[in-house]
Amino acid sequence: MKPIHTEEHAGFTIEYYPDLDARDPREEFDAWGEDDVRAWEEGEVFGFIIRGEGNDHVDSCWGFYGWKHCQADARGQAEWFRADLGRKRTAAIRGAFAVGSGAVGVL
């Protein structure tokens, strides 16, 4: 299936798809809203895939009743992954300097 929309956000590619397996929210949830039921009835239930370098699958999630909810969550996840990569890179750099400092201190 081809995505219905693709965008670049926070250094990632986000692909949006219709969620063809979405269930009636009245059966799915104890508390459901009229907007959820309307979205389901009109086929406005979506999912997303976040892809990184080399088109690698980074994350995905399905079952968003309404486009705005899906897009907001996808963008938030992409931003979180971008920040997480930054934290990991910073930790790796600090670790390299800490090891280098120890070696210099021994000399």
CSV table of C-alpha atoms in Angstrom, one decimal, residues 22-70:
chain,number,residue,atom,x,y,z
A,22,ALA,CA,-9.7,0.0,12.6
A,23,ARG,CA,-12.6,-1.1,14.8
A,24,ASP,CA,-15.7,0.7,15.8
A,25,PRO,CA,-14.6,2.8,18.8
A,26,ARG,CA,-17.9,2.0,20.6
A,27,GLU,CA,-16.7,-1.6,20.7
A,28,GLU,CA,-13.0,-0.8,21.2
A,29,PHE,CA,-13.1,1.7,24.1
A,30,ASP,CA,-15.1,2.1,27.3
A,31,ALA,CA,-15.1,5.9,26.8
A,32,TRP,CA,-15.5,7.1,23.3
A,33,GLY,CA,-16.4,10.4,21.8
A,34,GLU,CA,-18.7,11.4,19.0
A,35,ASP,CA,-15.6,12.6,17.0
A,36,ASP,CA,-14.1,9.1,17.3
A,37,VAL,CA,-17.3,7.5,16.0
A,38,ARG,CA,-17.6,10.1,13.2
A,39,ALA,CA,-13.9,9.5,12.1
A,40,TRP,CA,-14.4,5.8,12.1
A,41,GLU,CA,-17.7,6.0,10.1
A,42,GLU,CA,-16.0,8.3,7.5
A,43,GLY,CA,-12.9,6.2,7.3
A,44,GLU,CA,-10.7,8.8,8.9
A,45,VAL,CA,-8.6,6.4,11.0
A,46,PHE,CA,-4.8,6.5,10.3
A,47,GLY,CA,-1.4,5.1,11.2
A,48,PHE,CA,2.1,6.2,10.5
A,49,ILE,CA,5.6,4.8,9.9
A,50,ILE,CA,8.7,6.8,10.8
A,51,ARG,CA,11.7,6.0,8.7
A,52,GLY,CA,15.3,7.0,9.3
A,53,GLU,CA,18.5,6.8,7.3
A,54,GLY,CA,18.5,4.2,4.6
A,55,ASN,CA,14.7,4.0,4.8
A,56,ASP,CA,15.0,2.0,8.1
A,57,HIS,CA,11.8,1.5,10.1
A,58,VAL,CA,12.3,3.5,13.3
A,59,ASP,CA,8.7,3.4,14.8
A,60,SER,CA,5.1,3.0,13.8
A,61,CYS,CA,1.7,3.3,15.4
A,62,TRP,CA,-1.9,2.7,14.2
A,63,GLY,CA,-5.4,3.5,15.3
A,64,PHE,CA,-5.6,7.3,15.3
A,65,TYR,CA,-9.2,8.4,15.0
A,66,GLY,CA,-8.8,11.7,13.1
A,67,TRP,CA,-5.9,13.1,11.0
A,68,LYS,CA,-4.8,15.8,13.5
A,69,HIS,CA,-4.3,13.2,16.2
A,70,CYS,CA,-2.2,11.0,13.9
